[in-house]
Amino acid sequence: MKNNMQGKILCFGELLLRMSPQDDWAAQGALPFYIGGAELNVATALANWQLPVGYVTALPDNYLSDSLLQYVSSKNIDAAHILKTNGRLGMYYLGEGHEIKSSGVVYDRENSAFAGLKPGDIDWDAALKGCSWLHLSAITPALNATVAAVCVEAAKAAAARGITVSIDLNYRQKLWQYGVQPPVIMNDILPYCNVVMGNIWSANSLLDVPCAADGTEPPSELLELAKQSMAGIMQQYLGVHTCAYTFRMQANYWAVALQGGEVSVSGVYDTVNATGRVGSGDCFMAGLVYGLYTQNDAQYAVSFATAAATGKLYEQGDATTQTVDDVTKRMTNG
């Protein structure tokens, strides 16, 4: 596997405001917020790790978006291809310490500028110029059929140009509400993908890859089930050359990757006292991209990604502020 190391990494997805209500938010008259979104979190981490990154999204045409564009640019992320169009900002509500997959998350994304995107709105020739990597997530096609078609358009355009395409199989059941089963949509995107990140449960929900695990199995059994699941993805989607699965258990975090028939397993990190829950998966995805982009080695990539994701569990906010040195020190000590 070879990557063009000179190219930019382009991330495509919706910029979101996360409202983070505390127990007494109504009485206090305060509602803290964070700027994020899965793909922006990945872009922010990669830019912080000194890689060339661009970001494509759609924002409403108003002064709030002007401030957000300045924010994105301030993170050393190329915002030149962010569209300003009709609609509103997408938001969701989730308090600190809560799980984004739990019943506690409240989405407020309908009729957003991003949700109104349709094929042809984005000039992919221009956006992908100078890029060697495109990153997507399964959150985006969960919004509606039209945005899903834009994901297919993006992945197809990148693949036609020989650009590596990665996708995070982050499953959000509350978002898949437009009458089509996820595997039907994802089956149109995965044929153009090369790097897949997820876990045995998300692969089952999004790709219909068999999964018999309930999370109580010993690590050795979970590892074997992960290997089988990842191999199943590679057999079904021949363009996929690297898969990585995470296991964020109650007391620890670890991951496994499959590339070229070789299995690579990360260290196991104690997470009993973790304080943050949002963005750890995005941080792992960024770490995986970083490792493959710079090292071209799955063992390094999965080890770096796991150390980065574990560090994110102890940070507030949506995107990591860890440096490469922070992550590599954790890799050494973990």
GROMACS .gro file of C-alpha atoms in nm:
model
  334
    1MET     CA    1   0.000   0.000   0.000
    2LYS     CA    2   0.142   0.337  -0.104
    3ASN     CA    3   0.014   0.687  -0.036
    4ASN     CA    4   0.104   1.012  -0.206
    5MET     CA    5   0.255   1.180   0.098
    6GLN     CA    6   0.241   1.526  -0.062
    7GLY     CA    7  -0.137   1.541  -0.095
    8LYS     CA    8  -0.389   1.707   0.132
    9ILE     CA    9  -0.638   1.515   0.347
   10LEU     CA   10  -0.995   1.630   0.279
   11CYS     CA   11  -1.271   1.569   0.534
   12PHE     CA   12  -1.638   1.595   0.435
   13GLY     CA   13  -1.926   1.618   0.681
   14GLU     CA   14  -2.151   1.850   0.879
   15LEU     CA   15  -2.016   2.110   1.118
   16LEU     CA   16  -2.228   2.088   1.433
   17LEU     CA   17  -2.276   2.289   1.749
   18ARG     CA   18  -2.295   2.060   2.051
   19MET     CA   19  -2.497   2.208   2.332
   20SER     CA   20  -2.377   2.066   2.662
   21PRO     CA   21  -2.648   2.118   2.926
   22GLN     CA   22  -2.548   2.062   3.288
   23ASP     CA   23  -2.795   1.947   3.554
   24ASP     CA   24  -2.878   2.306   3.652
   25TRP     CA   25  -2.853   2.468   3.309
   26ALA     CA   26  -3.205   2.614   3.318
   27ALA     CA   27  -3.160   2.770   3.659
   28GLN     CA   28  -2.815   2.901   3.568
   29GLY     CA   29  -2.933   3.044   3.236
   30ALA     CA   30  -2.623   2.902   3.068
   31LEU     CA   31  -2.584   2.642   2.796
   32PRO     CA   32  -2.217   2.569   2.718
   33PHE     CA   33  -2.145   2.469   2.360
   34TYR     CA   34  -1.867   2.313   2.155
   35ILE     CA   35  -1.790   2.332   1.782
   36GLY     CA   36  -1.752   1.989   1.630
   37GLY     CA   37  -1.894   1.722   1.408
   38ALA     CA   38  -1.722   1.388   1.349
   39GLU     CA   39  -1.533   1.485   1.033
   40LEU     CA   40  -1.432   1.828   1.164
   41ASN     CA   41  -1.298   1.660   1.478
   42VAL     CA   42  -1.081   1.439   1.256
   43ALA     CA   43  -0.963   1.738   1.053
   44THR     CA   44  -0.882   1.937   1.367
   45ALA     CA   45  -0.670   1.655   1.510
   46LEU     CA   46  -0.480   1.602   1.184
   47ALA     CA   47  -0.413   1.973   1.145
   48ASN     CA   48  -0.292   1.985   1.506
   49TRP     CA   49  -0.055   1.701   1.415
   50GLN     CA   50   0.088   1.916   1.135
   51LEU     CA   51  -0.069   1.738   0.837
   52PRO     CA   52  -0.222   1.933   0.543
   53VAL     CA   53  -0.599   1.921   0.586
   54GLY     CA   54  -0.905   2.063   0.413
   55TYR     CA   55  -1.269   2.053   0.515
   56VAL     CA   56  -1.585   2.060   0.305
   57THR     CA   57  -1.928   2.129   0.453
   58ALA     CA   58  -2.228   2.357   0.399
   59LEU     CA   59  -2.322   2.642   0.631
   60PRO     CA   60  -2.606   2.894   0.631
   61ASP     CA   61  -2.533   3.228   0.471
   62ASN     CA   62  -2.520   3.448   0.783
   63TYR     CA   63  -2.278   3.611   1.024
   64LEU     CA   64  -2.264   3.304   1.249
   65SER     CA   65  -2.110   3.110   0.963
   66ASP     CA   66  -1.856   3.387   0.910
   67SER     CA   67  -1.734   3.329   1.266
   68LEU     CA   68  -1.729   2.952   1.214
   69LEU     CA   69  -1.526   2.988   0.895
   70GLN     CA   70  -1.274   3.196   1.086
   71TYR     CA   71  -1.267   2.930   1.358
   72VAL     CA   72  -1.200   2.649   1.109
   73SER     CA   73  -0.928   2.849   0.936
   74SER     CA   74  -0.768   2.932   1.271
   75LYS     CA   75  -0.709   2.558   1.321
   76ASN     CA   76  -0.494   2.552   1.004
   77ILE     CA   77  -0.769   2.375   0.812
   78ASP     CA   78  -0.831   2.480   0.451
   79ALA     CA   79  -1.188   2.612   0.441
   80ALA     CA   80  -1.183   2.730   0.080
   81HIS     CA   81  -1.448   2.485  -0.037
   82ILE     CA   82  -1.703   2.531   0.242
   83LEU     CA   83  -2.036   2.630   0.089
   84LYS     CA   84  -2.269   2.899   0.221
   85THR     CA   85  -2.627   2.826   0.128
   86ASN     CA   86  -2.986   2.821   0.254
   87GLY     CA   87  -3.079   2.651   0.579
   88ARG     CA   88  -2.963   2.662   0.937
   89LEU     CA   89  -2.682   2.534   1.156
   90GLY     CA   90  -2.707   2.174   1.266
   91MET     CA   91  -2.697   2.114   1.641
   92TYR     CA   92  -2.729   1.842   1.898
   93TYR     CA   93  -2.761   1.831   2.274
   94LEU     CA   94  -2.544   1.609   2.493
   95GLY     CA   95  -2.411   1.677   2.840
   96GLU     CA   96  -2.050   1.618   2.942
   97GLY     CA   97  -1.980   1.260   3.047
   98HIS     CA   98  -2.273   1.116   2.851
   99GLU     CA   99  -2.252   0.868   2.565
  100ILE     CA  100  -2.337   1.000   2.219
  101LYS     CA  101  -2.498   0.664   2.137
  102SER     CA  102  -2.727   0.679   2.441
  103SER     CA  103  -3.084   0.797   2.477
  104GLY     CA  104  -2.945   1.120   2.621
  105VAL     CA  105  -2.848   1.264   2.282
  106VAL     CA  106  -3.101   1.498   2.116
  107TYR     CA  107  -3.043   1.583   1.749
  108ASP     CA  108  -3.158   1.911   1.596
  109ARG     CA  109  -3.033   1.882   1.238
  110GLU     CA  110  -3.345   1.883   1.021
  111ASN     CA  111  -3.346   2.150   0.748
  112SER     CA  112  -2.984   2.243   0.813
  113ALA     CA  113  -2.780   2.386   0.528
  114PHE     CA  114  -2.579   2.065   0.515
  115ALA     CA  115  -2.888   1.841   0.515
  116GLY     CA  116  -3.007   2.028   0.206
  117LEU     CA  117  -2.703   1.932  -0.004
  118LYS     CA  118  -2.768   1.745  -0.327
  119PRO     CA  119  -2.543   1.595  -0.593
  120GLY     CA  120  -2.381   1.863  -0.807
  121ASP     CA  121  -2.370   2.125  -0.531
  122ILE     CA  122  -2.003   2.063  -0.454
  123ASP     CA  123  -1.736   2.102  -0.719
  124TRP     CA  124  -1.540   1.787  -0.641
  125ASP     CA  125  -1.289   1.859  -0.917
  126ALA     CA  126  -1.188   2.173  -0.730
  127ALA     CA  127  -1.225   2.035  -0.377
  128LEU     CA  128  -1.016   1.724  -0.447
  129LYS     CA  129  -0.741   1.905  -0.636
  130GLY     CA  130  -0.410   1.838  -0.465
  131CYS     CA  131  -0.562   1.578  -0.232
  132SER     CA  132  -0.438   1.226  -0.169
  133TRP     CA  133  -0.697   1.130   0.096
  134LEU     CA  134  -1.073   1.178   0.141
  135HIS     CA  135  -1.237   1.103   0.474
  136LEU     CA  136  -1.608   1.035   0.525
  137SER     CA  137  -1.821   0.899   0.806
  138ALA     CA  138  -2.138   0.693   0.819
  139ILE     CA  139  -2.309   0.974   1.011
  140THR     CA  140  -2.349   1.178   0.692
  141PRO     CA  141  -2.547   0.928   0.480
  142ALA     CA  142  -2.771   0.869   0.784
  143LEU     CA  143  -2.926   1.215   0.741
  144ASN     CA  144  -3.130   1.162   0.424
  145ALA     CA  145  -3.115   0.997   0.083
  146THR     CA  146  -2.999   1.311  -0.098
  147VAL     CA  147  -2.700   1.370   0.130
  148ALA     CA  148  -2.622   0.999   0.104
  149ALA     CA  149  -2.604   1.046  -0.273
  150VAL     CA  150  -2.354   1.328  -0.220
  151CYS     CA  151  -2.138   1.087  -0.017
  152VAL     CA  152  -2.145   0.839  -0.305
  153GLU     CA  153  -2.059   1.122  -0.545
  154ALA     CA  154  -1.762   1.227  -0.330
  155ALA     CA  155  -1.627   0.875  -0.280
  156LYS     CA  156  -1.665   0.793  -0.649
  157ALA     CA  157  -1.489   1.114  -0.754
  158ALA     CA  158  -1.200   1.045  -0.517
  159ALA     CA  159  -1.163   0.682  -0.625
  160ALA     CA  160  -1.158   0.784  -0.991
  161ARG     CA  161  -0.858   1.006  -0.911
  162GLY     CA  162  -0.668   0.736  -0.723
  163ILE     CA  163  -0.729   0.912  -0.390
  164THR     CA  164  -0.740   0.700  -0.074
  165VAL     CA  165  -1.091   0.701   0.077
  166SER     CA  166  -1.148   0.628   0.445
  167ILE     CA  167  -1.477   0.587   0.628
  168ASP     CA  168  -1.572   0.567   0.993
  169LEU     CA  169  -1.856   0.321   1.054
  170ASN     CA  170  -2.004   0.531   1.333
  171TYR     CA  171  -2.362   0.409   1.369
  172ARG     CA  172  -2.623   0.654   1.497
  173GLN     CA  173  -2.957   0.473   1.512
  174LYS     CA  174  -3.153   0.791   1.584
  175LEU     CA  175  -3.042   0.944   1.253
  176TRP     CA  176  -3.139   0.658   1.022
  177GLN     CA  177  -3.504   0.758   0.994
  178TYR     CA  178  -3.579   0.799   0.623
  179GLY     CA  179  -3.709   0.454   0.541
  180VAL     CA  180  -3.400   0.284   0.398
  181GLN     CA  181  -3.194   0.025   0.583
  182PRO     CA  182  -2.833   0.138   0.639
  183PRO     CA  183  -2.669  -0.153   0.449
  184VAL     CA  184  -2.857  -0.053   0.134
  185ILE     CA  185  -2.705   0.296   0.143
  186MET     CA  186  -2.361   0.193   0.269
  187ASN     CA  187  -2.330  -0.068  -0.004
  188ASP     CA  188  -2.320   0.220  -0.253
  189ILE     CA  189  -2.032   0.391  -0.069
  190LEU     CA  190  -1.805   0.107   0.047
  191PRO     CA  191  -1.700  -0.007  -0.303
  192TYR     CA  192  -1.502   0.319  -0.329
  193CYS     CA  193  -1.341   0.293   0.018
  194ASN     CA  194  -0.991   0.176   0.110
  195VAL     CA  195  -0.966   0.227   0.486
  196VAL     CA  196  -1.249   0.130   0.722
  197MET     CA  197  -1.273   0.198   1.094
  198GLY     CA  198  -1.550   0.073   1.322
  199ASN     CA  199  -1.626  -0.219   1.550
  200ILE     CA  200  -1.798  -0.556   1.524
  201TRP     CA  201  -2.134  -0.407   1.619
  202SER     CA  202  -2.133  -0.107   1.384
  203ALA     CA  203  -2.021  -0.331   1.096
  204ASN     CA  204  -2.321  -0.551   1.168
  205SER     CA  205  -2.566  -0.259   1.177
  206LEU     CA  206  -2.428  -0.068   0.878
  207LEU     CA  207  -2.293  -0.342   0.651
  208ASP     CA  208  -2.487  -0.648   0.768
  209VAL     CA  209  -2.161  -0.825   0.856
  210PRO     CA  210  -2.250  -1.110   1.096
  211CYS     CA  211  -2.183  -1.047   1.464
  212ALA     CA  212  -2.261  -1.283   1.749
  213ALA     CA  213  -2.094  -1.085   2.029
  214ASP     CA  214  -2.267  -0.911   2.318
  215GLY     CA  215  -1.956  -0.754   2.471
  216THR     CA  216  -1.918  -1.000   2.759
  217GLU     CA  217  -1.679  -1.226   2.570
  218PRO     CA  218  -1.314  -1.252   2.678
  219PRO     CA  219  -1.065  -1.042   2.478
  220SER     CA  220  -0.932  -1.346   2.290
  221GLU     CA  221  -1.281  -1.425   2.158
  222LEU     CA  222  -1.353  -1.061   2.073
  223LEU     CA  223  -1.024  -1.047   1.881
  224GLU     CA  224  -1.119  -1.353   1.678
  225LEU     CA  225  -1.465  -1.213   1.605
  226ALA     CA  226  -1.308  -0.883   1.495
  227LYS     CA  227  -1.070  -1.063   1.259
  228GLN     CA  228  -1.361  -1.251   1.104
  229SER     CA  229  -1.568  -0.935   1.065
  230MET     CA  230  -1.286  -0.732   0.911
  231ALA     CA  231  -1.199  -1.015   0.673
  232GLY     CA  232  -1.567  -1.026   0.573
  233ILE     CA  233  -1.558  -0.657   0.481
  234MET     CA  234  -1.246  -0.705   0.272
  235GLN     CA  235  -1.398  -1.001   0.092
  236GLN     CA  236  -1.711  -0.804   0.009
  237TYR     CA  237  -1.541  -0.475  -0.079
  238LEU     CA  238  -1.222  -0.552  -0.268
  239GLY     CA  239  -1.089  -0.195  -0.257
  240VAL     CA  240  -1.059  -0.204   0.123
  241HIS     CA  241  -0.698  -0.274   0.219
  242THR     CA  242  -0.703  -0.173   0.587
  243CYS     CA  243  -0.962  -0.226   0.860
  244ALA     CA  244  -0.938  -0.122   1.224
  245TYR     CA  245  -1.182  -0.205   1.503
  246THR     CA  246  -1.195  -0.052   1.849
  247PHE     CA  247  -1.307  -0.203   2.178
  248ARG     CA  248  -1.401   0.061   2.433
  249MET     CA  249  -1.501  -0.157   2.722
  250GLN     CA  250  -1.612  -0.053   3.069
  251ALA     CA  251  -1.260  -0.056   3.213
  252ASN     CA  252  -1.023  -0.053   2.917
  253TYR     CA  253  -0.968   0.045   2.554
  254TRP     CA  254  -0.785  -0.145   2.281
  255ALA     CA  255  -0.801  -0.197   1.906
  256VAL     CA  256  -0.706  -0.432   1.626
  257ALA     CA  257  -0.622  -0.377   1.259
  258LEU     CA  258  -0.613  -0.603   0.956
  259GLN     CA  259  -0.396  -0.518   0.656
  260GLY     CA  260  -0.254  -0.749   0.390
  261GLY     CA  261  -0.361  -1.053   0.590
  262GLU     CA  262  -0.157  -0.935   0.890
  263VAL     CA  263  -0.328  -0.871   1.224
  264SER     CA  264  -0.198  -0.586   1.443
  265VAL     CA  265  -0.318  -0.539   1.801
  266SER     CA  266  -0.270  -0.226   2.010
  267GLY     CA  267  -0.178  -0.204   2.374
  268VAL     CA  268  -0.460  -0.220   2.630
  269TYR     CA  269  -0.527   0.105   2.818
  270ASP     CA  270  -0.699   0.145   3.154
  271THR     CA  271  -0.994   0.386   3.118
  272VAL     CA  272  -1.168   0.339   3.453
  273ASN     CA  273  -1.131   0.708   3.543
  274ALA     CA  274  -1.209   0.851   3.198
  275THR     CA  275  -1.389   1.185   3.221
  276GLY     CA  276  -1.478   1.264   2.858
  277ARG     CA  277  -1.690   1.061   2.618
  278VAL     CA  278  -1.736   1.275   2.309
  279GLY     CA  279  -1.493   1.250   2.018
  280SER     CA  280  -1.279   0.953   2.122
  281GLY     CA  281  -1.383   0.759   1.811
  282ASP     CA  282  -1.307   1.059   1.591
  283CYS     CA  283  -0.968   1.086   1.760
  284PHE     CA  284  -0.901   0.718   1.686
  285MET     CA  285  -0.998   0.773   1.323
  286ALA     CA  286  -0.762   1.070   1.301
  287GLY     CA  287  -0.486   0.864   1.460
  288LEU     CA  288  -0.540   0.583   1.212
  289VAL     CA  289  -0.523   0.827   0.919
  290TYR     CA  290  -0.213   0.989   1.069
  291GLY     CA  291  -0.038   0.658   1.117
  292LEU     CA  292  -0.111   0.528   0.767
  293TYR     CA  293  -0.037   0.863   0.602
  294THR     CA  294   0.299   0.910   0.772
  295GLN     CA  295   0.420   0.556   0.846
  296ASN     CA  296   0.234   0.330   0.601
  297ASP     CA  297   0.239   0.063   0.871
  298ALA     CA  298  -0.075  -0.083   1.030
  299GLN     CA  299   0.089  -0.172   1.362
  300TYR     CA  300   0.211   0.183   1.415
  301ALA     CA  301  -0.121   0.325   1.297
  302VAL     CA  302  -0.342   0.120   1.529
  303SER     CA  303  -0.106   0.179   1.823
  304PHE     CA  304  -0.096   0.555   1.763
  305ALA     CA  305  -0.473   0.570   1.711
  306THR     CA  306  -0.549   0.380   2.031
  307ALA     CA  307  -0.314   0.596   2.237
  308ALA     CA  308  -0.471   0.911   2.089
  309ALA     CA  309  -0.827   0.792   2.150
  310THR     CA  310  -0.746   0.697   2.509
  311GLY     CA  311  -0.600   1.042   2.568
  312LYS     CA  312  -0.918   1.201   2.430
  313LEU     CA  313  -1.119   1.022   2.698
  314TYR     CA  314  -0.958   1.257   2.950
  315GLU     CA  315  -1.026   1.579   2.756
  316GLN     CA  316  -1.329   1.804   2.750
  317GLY     CA  317  -1.468   1.931   2.421
  318ASP     CA  318  -1.516   1.753   2.091
  319ALA     CA  319  -1.172   1.761   1.925
  320THR     CA  320  -0.843   1.661   2.080
  321THR     CA  321  -0.573   1.912   2.166
  322GLN     CA  322  -0.309   1.642   2.215
  323THR     CA  323   0.021   1.683   2.032
  324VAL     CA  324   0.204   1.405   1.849
  325ASP     CA  325   0.450   1.400   2.139
  326ASP     CA  326   0.164   1.353   2.386
  327VAL     CA  327   0.036   1.055   2.190
  328THR     CA  328   0.374   0.892   2.132
  329LYS     CA  329   0.457   0.923   2.503
  330ARG     CA  330   0.135   0.743   2.585
  331MET     CA  331   0.222   0.475   2.328
  332THR     CA  332   0.555   0.425   2.505
  333ASN     CA  333   0.413   0.418   2.856
  334GLY     CA  334   0.083   0.243   2.786
   0.00000   0.00000   0.00000
